[in-house]
Coordinates of C-alpha atoms and ligand atoms in Angstrom, one line a residue:
M1 CA 8.0 -45.2 24.2
S2 CA 4.5 -47.0 24.4
A3 CA 2.2 -45.9 21.8
K4 CA -0.1 -44.2 24.7
L5 CA 3.0 -42.3 26.1
Y6 CA 3.3 -41.1 22.7
K7 CA 0.0 -40.3 22.2
I8 CA -0.2 -38.1 25.5
L9 CA 3.0 -36.3 24.5
L10 CA 1.8 -35.4 21.2
I11 CA -1.2 -34.2 22.6
S12 CA 0.3 -32.1 25.6
G13 CA 2.6 -30.6 23.1
I14 CA -0.3 -29.3 20.6
V15 CA -2.2 -28.1 23.5
L16 CA 1.1 -26.0 24.7
A17 CA 1.5 -25.2 20.8
L18 CA -2.2 -23.7 20.9
L19 CA -1.6 -21.6 24.5
A20 CA 1.7 -20.0 23.2
I21 CA -0.1 -18.8 19.8
P22 CA -1.9 -15.9 22.0
I23 CA 1.1 -15.1 23.8
F24 CA 3.3 -15.2 21.1
G25 CA 0.6 -12.9 19.4
L26 CA 1.3 -10.4 21.8
T27 CA 4.6 -9.0 20.2
Y28 CA 2.4 -8.4 16.8
S29 CA -1.1 -7.1 18.1
S30 CA -1.2 -3.4 17.4
S31 CA -2.8 -1.4 20.2
K32 CA -5.9 -0.2 18.3
N33 CA -3.6 2.0 15.9
L34 CA -3.2 2.3 12.1
E35 CA -0.1 0.8 11.0
V36 CA 1.0 2.2 7.3
D37 CA 4.3 0.9 6.2
F38 CA 5.9 1.7 3.0
L39 CA 7.7 -1.3 2.3
D40 CA 11.4 -0.9 0.9
V41 CA 10.7 -3.0 -2.6
G42 CA 13.5 -0.9 -4.5
Q43 CA 12.6 0.7 -7.5
G44 CA 8.6 0.3 -6.9
D45 CA 5.4 0.5 -4.7
A46 CA 4.3 -1.5 -1.8
I47 CA 2.3 -0.2 1.3
L48 CA 1.1 -2.5 3.8
I49 CA -1.8 -1.3 5.6
K50 CA -2.9 -2.6 9.0
S51 CA -6.2 -1.1 10.4
P52 CA -6.9 -1.0 13.9
F53 CA -9.7 -3.6 13.3
G54 CA -7.3 -6.4 11.9
Q55 CA -7.6 -5.9 8.2
N56 CA -4.8 -6.0 6.0
I57 CA -4.6 -4.5 3.1
L58 CA -1.4 -4.3 0.4
V59 CA -1.4 -1.3 -2.2
D60 CA 0.6 -2.5 -5.2
G61 CA 3.2 -5.2 -4.8
G62 CA 6.8 -3.9 -6.4
P63 CA 8.7 -4.8 -9.1
D64 CA 9.5 -8.2 -8.0
G65 CA 9.5 -11.2 -5.3
K66 CA 11.0 -8.8 -2.4
V67 CA 7.5 -8.0 -1.4
V68 CA 7.3 -11.5 0.2
E69 CA 10.1 -11.4 2.2
Q70 CA 9.4 -7.5 3.3
L71 CA 5.3 -8.6 4.1
G72 CA 6.9 -11.6 6.3
K73 CA 8.8 -9.2 8.1
K74 CA 5.7 -6.9 9.2
L75 CA 2.7 -10.0 9.6
P76 CA 3.5 -13.0 12.0
F77 CA 3.8 -16.2 10.4
W78 CA 0.0 -17.4 11.0
D79 CA -1.4 -14.1 9.6
K80 CA -1.6 -15.2 5.9
Q81 CA -4.8 -13.5 5.1
I82 CA -4.9 -10.0 3.2
D83 CA -8.4 -8.6 2.9
L84 CA -7.8 -6.8 0.0
I85 CA -5.5 -5.9 -2.2
V86 CA -5.3 -2.8 -4.8
L87 CA -3.4 -2.3 -7.7
T88 CA -3.0 1.5 -8.6
H89 CA -2.5 0.5 -12.3
P90 CA -0.7 -2.4 -14.3
H91 CA 3.3 -1.0 -14.6
D92 CA 5.5 -3.9 -13.8
D93 CA 7.1 -1.9 -10.9
H94 CA 3.6 -2.0 -9.3
V95 CA 2.3 -5.4 -10.2
T96 CA 5.0 -7.9 -10.6
G97 CA 5.3 -8.6 -6.6
L98 CA 1.7 -9.4 -6.4
T99 CA 1.7 -12.2 -8.5
E100 CA 3.7 -14.3 -5.8
I101 CA 1.4 -12.6 -2.9
I102 CA -1.8 -14.2 -4.3
K103 CA 0.4 -17.9 -4.5
R104 CA 1.2 -17.5 -0.8
Y105 CA -1.7 -15.7 0.8
D106 CA -5.3 -16.0 1.4
V107 CA -6.3 -12.6 -0.7
R108 CA -9.9 -11.8 0.0
K109 CA -10.4 -9.4 -2.9
I110 CA -8.7 -7.4 -5.5
L111 CA -9.5 -3.8 -6.5
Y112 CA -8.1 -2.2 -10.0
T113 CA -9.0 -0.1 -12.5
G114 CA -9.5 -2.6 -15.7
V115 CA -7.5 -0.6 -17.9
V116 CA -6.4 -2.3 -20.9
H117 CA -2.5 -3.3 -20.6
D118 CA -1.1 -6.5 -22.2
A119 CA 2.4 -6.6 -20.4
P120 CA 3.4 -10.0 -19.4
N121 CA 3.8 -9.7 -16.1
Y122 CA 0.4 -7.9 -15.7
L123 CA -1.7 -10.8 -17.4
A124 CA 0.4 -13.3 -15.4
W125 CA -1.2 -11.7 -12.5
L126 CA -4.5 -11.7 -13.6
E127 CA -4.3 -15.0 -14.7
E128 CA -3.1 -16.3 -11.1
A129 CA -6.0 -14.3 -9.4
R130 CA -8.8 -15.7 -11.7
N131 CA -7.1 -19.2 -10.9
K132 CA -7.4 -18.6 -7.1
K133 CA -10.9 -17.3 -8.0
I134 CA -10.1 -13.9 -5.8
P135 CA -13.0 -11.9 -6.2
L136 CA -12.1 -8.8 -8.9
A137 CA -13.7 -5.6 -7.9
L138 CA -13.4 -2.8 -10.4
V139 CA -13.4 0.7 -9.7
D140 CA -14.7 3.1 -11.7
R141 CA -15.4 6.2 -10.0
P142 CA -14.8 7.3 -6.5
Q143 CA -16.0 5.3 -3.8
V144 CA -15.6 4.8 0.2
I145 CA -14.5 1.4 1.5
K146 CA -15.2 1.5 5.6
L147 CA -13.2 -0.3 7.4
G148 CA -14.5 0.0 10.9
E149 CA -15.3 2.9 13.3
N150 CA -13.8 6.4 12.2
C151 CA -11.7 4.4 9.2
E152 CA -12.4 4.0 5.8
L153 CA -10.3 4.3 2.4
D154 CA -11.6 6.5 0.3
V155 CA -11.2 5.9 -3.6
L156 CA -10.8 9.7 -5.2
F157 CA -9.9 8.3 -8.6
P158 CA -10.5 7.6 -10.8
Q159 CA -13.7 10.2 -11.7
K160 CA -14.2 7.9 -14.5
S161 CA -14.1 4.4 -15.6
F162 CA -11.3 2.9 -17.1
I163 CA -13.0 -0.7 -17.7
G164 CA -12.0 -1.9 -21.0
Q165 CA -10.0 1.0 -22.1
G166 CA -6.6 1.8 -23.5
I167 CA -4.7 5.1 -22.0
E168 CA -1.7 6.8 -23.3
N169 CA -0.2 7.3 -20.1
L170 CA -0.9 4.2 -17.4
N171 CA 0.6 6.5 -14.6
N172 CA -2.8 8.4 -15.1
S173 CA -5.2 5.7 -14.8
S174 CA -3.5 5.3 -11.2
I175 CA -6.0 4.7 -7.9
V176 CA -5.4 7.6 -5.9
A177 CA -7.4 7.0 -2.2
K178 CA -6.9 8.4 1.0
L179 CA -6.9 6.5 4.2
F180 CA -8.6 7.8 7.1
Y181 CA -8.5 7.3 10.6
G182 CA -9.9 9.7 13.1
Q183 CA -8.6 13.2 12.7
T184 CA -5.6 11.4 10.7
S185 CA -5.1 11.0 6.9
F186 CA -2.7 9.3 4.7
L187 CA -2.6 10.0 0.9
L188 CA -1.8 7.5 -1.7
T189 CA -1.2 8.4 -5.3
G190 CA 0.3 5.6 -7.0
D191 CA 2.2 7.0 -10.1
A192 CA -0.6 9.5 -10.9
E193 CA 1.1 12.5 -12.5
I194 CA 0.0 16.3 -13.0
A195 CA -2.9 15.9 -15.3
V196 CA -4.8 14.0 -12.2
E197 CA -3.3 16.1 -9.4
K198 CA -5.3 18.8 -11.6
D199 CA -7.9 16.8 -12.0
L200 CA -8.9 16.4 -8.3
L201 CA -7.9 20.0 -7.5
A202 CA -10.2 20.7 -10.2
A203 CA -13.1 18.5 -8.4
S204 CA -12.4 20.4 -5.0
V205 CA -11.4 17.2 -3.6
D206 CA -10.3 17.6 -0.1
L207 CA -6.7 16.6 -0.1
K208 CA -5.2 17.5 3.0
S209 CA -3.7 14.5 4.5
Q210 CA -0.6 14.4 7.1
V211 CA 1.6 11.7 5.2
L212 CA 1.9 11.9 1.6
K213 CA 3.4 9.1 -0.9
I214 CA 4.5 11.0 -3.1
G215 CA 3.3 10.4 -6.9
H216 CA 5.4 8.3 -9.6
H217 CA 9.0 7.9 -7.3
G218 CA 9.4 11.6 -6.4
S219 CA 9.6 11.9 -10.7
D220 CA 9.0 15.9 -12.0
T221 CA 6.1 14.3 -13.8
S222 CA 3.9 14.6 -10.3
S223 CA 3.7 16.5 -7.4
S224 CA 3.0 20.3 -8.8
E225 CA 3.1 23.2 -6.5
E226 CA -0.7 23.6 -6.1
F227 CA -0.8 20.0 -5.8
L228 CA 1.3 19.9 -2.5
E229 CA 0.0 23.0 -1.2
A230 CA -3.5 21.6 -1.2
V231 CA -2.2 18.5 0.4
K232 CA 0.1 20.4 2.8
P233 CA 1.9 17.0 4.3
K234 CA 3.8 16.7 7.2
F235 CA 5.5 13.7 5.7
A236 CA 6.7 13.0 2.7
V237 CA 7.5 9.5 1.4
I238 CA 9.1 8.0 -1.5
E239 CA 9.5 4.7 -2.6
V240 CA 12.3 4.7 -4.7
G241 CA 15.2 2.4 -5.9
K242 CA 19.0 3.2 -4.8
D243 CA 20.7 4.2 -8.0
N244 CA 17.6 3.9 -10.3
D245 CA 18.0 4.4 -14.1
F246 CA 15.4 7.0 -13.8
G247 CA 16.9 9.8 -11.6
H248 CA 14.2 9.5 -9.1
P249 CA 13.3 11.4 -7.1
N250 CA 13.8 14.6 -9.1
L251 CA 16.1 17.6 -7.0
R252 CA 13.5 20.0 -7.7
I253 CA 10.6 17.7 -6.5
L254 CA 13.0 17.3 -3.2
K255 CA 13.5 21.4 -2.7
R256 CA 9.9 21.9 -3.6
L257 CA 8.9 19.5 -0.6
E258 CA 11.6 21.3 1.8
R259 CA 9.7 24.8 0.5
I260 CA 6.8 23.5 2.1
G261 CA 8.2 22.0 5.0
A262 CA 7.5 18.3 4.6
E263 CA 9.9 16.1 6.2
I264 CA 10.8 13.7 3.6
F265 CA 11.3 10.0 3.9
R266 CA 12.5 7.9 1.2
T267 CA 12.5 4.1 1.0
D268 CA 16.3 3.8 -0.9
L269 CA 17.8 5.7 2.1
D270 CA 15.5 4.7 5.2
G271 CA 14.5 1.4 4.1
T272 CA 10.9 0.8 5.1
I273 CA 9.1 3.5 6.5
K274 CA 6.3 2.7 9.5
F275 CA 3.8 5.1 10.6
E276 CA 1.5 4.8 13.4
S277 CA -1.9 6.8 13.9
D278 CA -4.2 6.2 17.1
G279 CA -7.0 8.4 15.2
M280 CA -5.6 11.9 16.8
E281 CA -2.0 12.0 15.5
I282 CA 0.5 10.4 13.2
N283 CA 3.9 9.2 14.6
K284 CA 7.1 8.0 12.5
K285 CA 7.7 4.7 14.3
Y286 CA 11.8 3.9 14.2
Ligands
ZN1 ZN1 6.1 3.1 -10.6

């Protein structure tokens, strides 16, 4: 093959490949809907939010590298940008998978509480974030993160600063956030326990949401009657590993959810759980 012919073939190949990308992209493009995937990462949390405006947000990263595989199924191979990572709290089952995510993806910003914790997986994640020079934003009070028209992520908790502070029960330092799109909302609770639920109720925060990510993997340390009644979820999502050592989810909590009329989904039984919102209503996707 002559050098000239080779060059022509190479250039036309590149042009064809570039043309193909938008066509290929159609299979991934959302119809201006908000998509939320509760990823099956075993015993831990990892939630992918795809906003109607193209942002990717990851809340927690699960206990190991499984999140990389799960994210690979949800994002097209050319989309390596994660606009925001939210680490609810630094326990292993929320932070460990995020280290690999930071290595492989172009992460634009990280939101976390700065609570003191010296476990190796948390420290390794922080070091990796600093190495990659990812902006680290500390959250020390409720705040609103605007994603676009009629779409925002509201941080409801912490209501006070945990920056540089030790706390006896790290679960109760969890970032609790409500994701809004139009008239629809998702409440994400990390591993927040009843003490946090009480604080939110005492502060008269509007908790009502169609989807509730059940706190602390369905443990009975969370999901008090009062809290569930205030949220009144149509769908309850439990991120939990098969045959886990903790007895999660707790039977009493499952019964409580049934009593309030919530439809329950569990990652150990259902795998990754996907919802879509058009701003008017939320639909469970199959
Ligand atoms: Zn957890």
